[in-house]
């Protein structure tokens, strides 16, 4: 073999080694996967209650597979799209979590939570935000989770936010209009 062939083979081995290093990335540790806030499936939820300091308790109940009804504070048809969007966000990943044993919940705004959510029989309390990045403390069972504020802001509306924006029921057909 001549020098040119040996040089090309050596360069090929170096390129292959660099490609393997770039692909497998040795020495880089991936952060552990944090659990989702809740394992409840949206299809299993049939009853939602939202309580806050700002207003009355909002009670939403599933009528059929995709139709929701507001039971309290007003008996009105609920906005199915908003509720579906909210339920789809329940599985948001958490940033960190810790057990509440020996923890001062008032420090995290959870002794008297700003918002309390009941999904069927599961209670979720929303506390204050952490000062550095604005993430929200959320208590579920005996665990406090740190999450983004997305779920809290979806829930912190008044009762009329959840009312359907459609003027007529879905099956209604206009047969006549009478104008003054």
Short mmCIF file of C-alpha atoms in Angstrom, two decimals:
data_model
loop_
_atom_site.label_atom_id
_atom_site.label_comp_id
_atom_site.label_asym_id
_atom_site.label_seq_id
_atom_site.Cartn_x
_atom_site.Cartn_y
_atom_site.Cartn_z
CA UNK A 1 0.00 0.00 0.00
CA UNK A 2 1.19 3.45 -0.74
CA UNK A 3 1.15 6.41 1.62
CA UNK A 4 -1.96 7.98 0.06
CA UNK A 5 -4.15 4.92 0.73
CA UNK A 6 -2.92 4.66 4.34
CA UNK A 7 -3.61 8.38 4.88
CA UNK A 8 -7.14 8.06 3.44
CA UNK A 9 -7.88 5.03 5.66
CA UNK A 10 -6.62 6.90 8.74
CA UNK A 11 -8.81 9.90 7.91
CA UNK A 12 -11.79 7.60 7.39
CA UNK A 13 -11.27 6.02 10.83
CA UNK A 14 -11.01 9.49 12.45
CA UNK A 15 -14.22 10.64 10.70
CA UNK A 16 -16.04 7.48 11.83
CA UNK A 17 -14.84 7.99 15.42
CA UNK A 18 -15.98 11.63 15.42
CA UNK A 19 -19.36 10.62 13.97
CA UNK A 20 -19.82 8.04 16.74
CA UNK A 21 -18.91 10.65 19.38
CA UNK A 22 -21.43 13.09 17.93
CA UNK A 23 -24.14 10.42 17.76
CA UNK A 24 -23.77 8.87 21.25
CA UNK A 25 -22.65 12.05 23.09
CA UNK A 26 -20.70 10.38 25.91
CA UNK A 27 -20.46 12.34 29.14
CA UNK A 28 -23.67 14.28 28.57
CA UNK A 29 -26.24 13.36 31.21
CA UNK A 30 -29.90 13.74 30.38
CA UNK A 31 -32.10 15.18 33.15
CA UNK A 32 -34.48 12.68 34.74
CA UNK A 33 -37.99 12.68 33.33
CA UNK A 34 -40.36 14.36 35.78
CA UNK A 35 -43.80 12.83 36.31
CA UNK A 36 -46.93 14.40 34.85
CA UNK A 37 -49.10 16.38 37.22
CA UNK A 38 -51.89 13.83 37.10
CA UNK A 39 -52.48 10.48 35.47
CA UNK A 40 -56.21 11.07 35.03
CA UNK A 41 -57.36 10.54 31.45
CA UNK A 42 -59.62 13.27 29.98
CA UNK A 43 -62.22 10.66 28.98
CA UNK A 44 -62.53 9.47 32.60
CA UNK A 45 -63.34 12.92 34.00
CA UNK A 46 -67.06 13.62 34.30
CA UNK A 47 -67.20 16.24 37.05
CA UNK A 48 -65.15 19.47 37.40
CA UNK A 49 -65.41 21.96 40.28
CA UNK A 50 -63.31 25.14 40.38
CA UNK A 51 -63.20 27.20 43.59
CA UNK A 52 -61.29 30.43 44.02
CA UNK A 53 -61.19 33.41 46.36
CA UNK A 54 -62.33 35.68 43.54
CA UNK A 55 -65.75 34.20 42.82
CA UNK A 56 -68.35 31.52 43.18
CA UNK A 57 -67.62 27.84 42.74
CA UNK A 58 -67.96 26.71 39.14
CA UNK A 59 -69.37 23.23 38.69
CA UNK A 60 -69.19 21.57 35.26
CA UNK A 61 -70.69 18.16 34.54
CA UNK A 62 -70.28 15.91 31.48
CA UNK A 63 -73.66 15.21 29.84
CA UNK A 64 -72.48 12.97 27.00
CA UNK A 65 -69.10 12.02 25.59
CA UNK A 66 -68.40 15.53 24.30
CA UNK A 67 -71.14 17.75 25.78
CA UNK A 68 -70.66 19.59 29.05
CA UNK A 69 -73.18 21.45 31.19
CA UNK A 70 -72.53 24.14 33.79
CA UNK A 71 -74.44 23.18 36.93
CA UNK A 72 -73.41 26.09 39.16
CA UNK A 73 -73.45 29.08 39.51
CA UNK A 74 -75.69 29.09 36.41
CA UNK A 75 -77.43 26.18 34.69
CA UNK A 76 -76.13 26.77 31.16
CA UNK A 77 -74.51 24.82 28.37
CA UNK A 78 -70.72 24.86 28.73
CA UNK A 79 -68.13 25.52 26.03
CA UNK A 80 -66.99 22.03 25.06
CA UNK A 81 -63.92 23.31 23.20
CA UNK A 82 -62.56 25.18 26.26
CA UNK A 83 -63.13 22.20 28.52
CA UNK A 84 -61.43 19.84 26.05
CA UNK A 85 -58.43 22.19 25.80
CA UNK A 86 -58.24 22.36 29.59
CA UNK A 87 -58.48 18.57 29.99
CA UNK A 88 -55.79 18.02 27.37
CA UNK A 89 -53.41 20.18 29.46
CA UNK A 90 -53.79 18.07 32.60
CA UNK A 91 -50.86 15.86 31.68
CA UNK A 92 -48.38 18.74 31.65
CA UNK A 93 -44.92 17.66 32.79
CA UNK A 94 -43.78 18.97 36.13
CA UNK A 95 -40.48 20.72 36.75
CA UNK A 96 -39.83 19.24 40.19
CA UNK A 97 -41.72 17.81 43.15
CA UNK A 98 -41.37 17.06 46.86
CA UNK A 99 -43.42 15.47 49.65
CA UNK A 100 -45.40 17.70 52.03
CA UNK A 101 -44.36 15.91 55.22
CA UNK A 102 -42.80 18.46 57.55
CA UNK A 103 -43.31 21.27 55.01
CA UNK A 104 -44.77 24.68 55.81
CA UNK A 105 -47.48 24.88 53.14
CA UNK A 106 -48.06 28.59 53.81
CA UNK A 107 -44.57 29.23 52.42
CA UNK A 108 -45.79 27.97 49.04
CA UNK A 109 -49.24 29.60 49.20
CA UNK A 110 -50.89 26.22 49.73
CA UNK A 111 -52.20 26.64 53.31
CA UNK A 112 -55.01 28.76 51.83
CA UNK A 113 -54.72 28.04 48.07
CA UNK A 114 -55.59 30.67 45.47
CA UNK A 115 -57.54 28.13 43.46
CA UNK A 116 -58.85 24.63 44.20
CA UNK A 117 -59.75 22.20 41.45
CA UNK A 118 -61.76 19.00 41.89
CA UNK A 119 -61.63 16.46 39.06
CA UNK A 120 -64.15 13.78 40.03
CA UNK A 121 -62.80 13.02 43.54
CA UNK A 122 -59.24 14.27 43.00
CA UNK A 123 -58.38 17.59 44.66
CA UNK A 124 -55.64 19.85 43.23
CA UNK A 125 -54.61 23.05 45.04
CA UNK A 126 -52.84 25.92 43.26
CA UNK A 127 -50.55 28.06 45.41
CA UNK A 128 -48.25 30.97 44.75
CA UNK A 129 -45.49 31.31 42.18
CA UNK A 130 -41.83 30.75 42.87
CA UNK A 131 -39.87 34.00 42.64
CA UNK A 132 -37.12 33.11 40.16
CA UNK A 133 -38.91 31.84 37.07
CA UNK A 134 -42.58 32.31 37.93
CA UNK A 135 -43.48 28.62 38.07
CA UNK A 136 -46.52 27.69 40.18
CA UNK A 137 -46.69 25.46 43.25
CA UNK A 138 -49.43 22.83 42.92
CA UNK A 139 -50.42 20.34 45.63
CA UNK A 140 -51.89 16.99 44.69
CA UNK A 141 -52.29 14.51 47.53
CA UNK A 142 -49.19 14.59 49.72
CA UNK A 143 -46.92 15.97 46.98
CA UNK A 144 -46.15 19.55 45.95
CA UNK A 145 -45.28 19.97 42.27
CA UNK A 146 -43.67 22.90 40.52
CA UNK A 147 -45.32 23.47 37.13
CA UNK A 148 -45.74 26.14 34.52
CA UNK A 149 -48.64 28.53 35.07
CA UNK A 150 -50.59 27.35 32.02
CA UNK A 151 -53.15 25.28 33.89
CA UNK A 152 -53.73 27.94 36.55
CA UNK A 153 -54.40 30.65 33.97
CA UNK A 154 -56.83 28.39 32.09
CA UNK A 155 -58.81 27.98 35.30
CA UNK A 156 -58.69 31.48 36.77
CA UNK A 157 -61.63 32.91 34.83
CA UNK A 158 -65.10 33.80 36.01
CA UNK A 159 -68.08 31.50 35.45
CA UNK A 160 -69.21 33.13 32.21
CA UNK A 161 -65.89 32.21 30.58
CA UNK A 162 -66.99 28.55 30.62
CA UNK A 163 -70.41 29.20 29.05
CA UNK A 164 -70.94 28.11 25.45
CA UNK A 165 -70.56 30.94 22.94
CA UNK A 166 -73.18 29.42 20.60
CA UNK A 167 -76.53 31.21 20.56
CA UNK A 168 -78.53 28.13 19.58
CA UNK A 169 -78.23 24.51 20.69
CA UNK A 170 -76.30 22.26 18.29
CA UNK A 171 -79.36 20.48 16.87
CA UNK A 172 -81.47 23.62 16.43
CA UNK A 173 -82.57 24.68 12.95
CA UNK A 174 -83.94 28.10 12.18
CA UNK A 175 -87.33 27.81 10.47
CA UNK A 176 -88.28 31.48 10.47
CA UNK A 177 -87.05 34.87 11.57
CA UNK A 178 -89.43 37.58 12.66
CA UNK A 179 -88.06 41.10 12.64
CA UNK A 180 -89.79 44.10 14.25
#
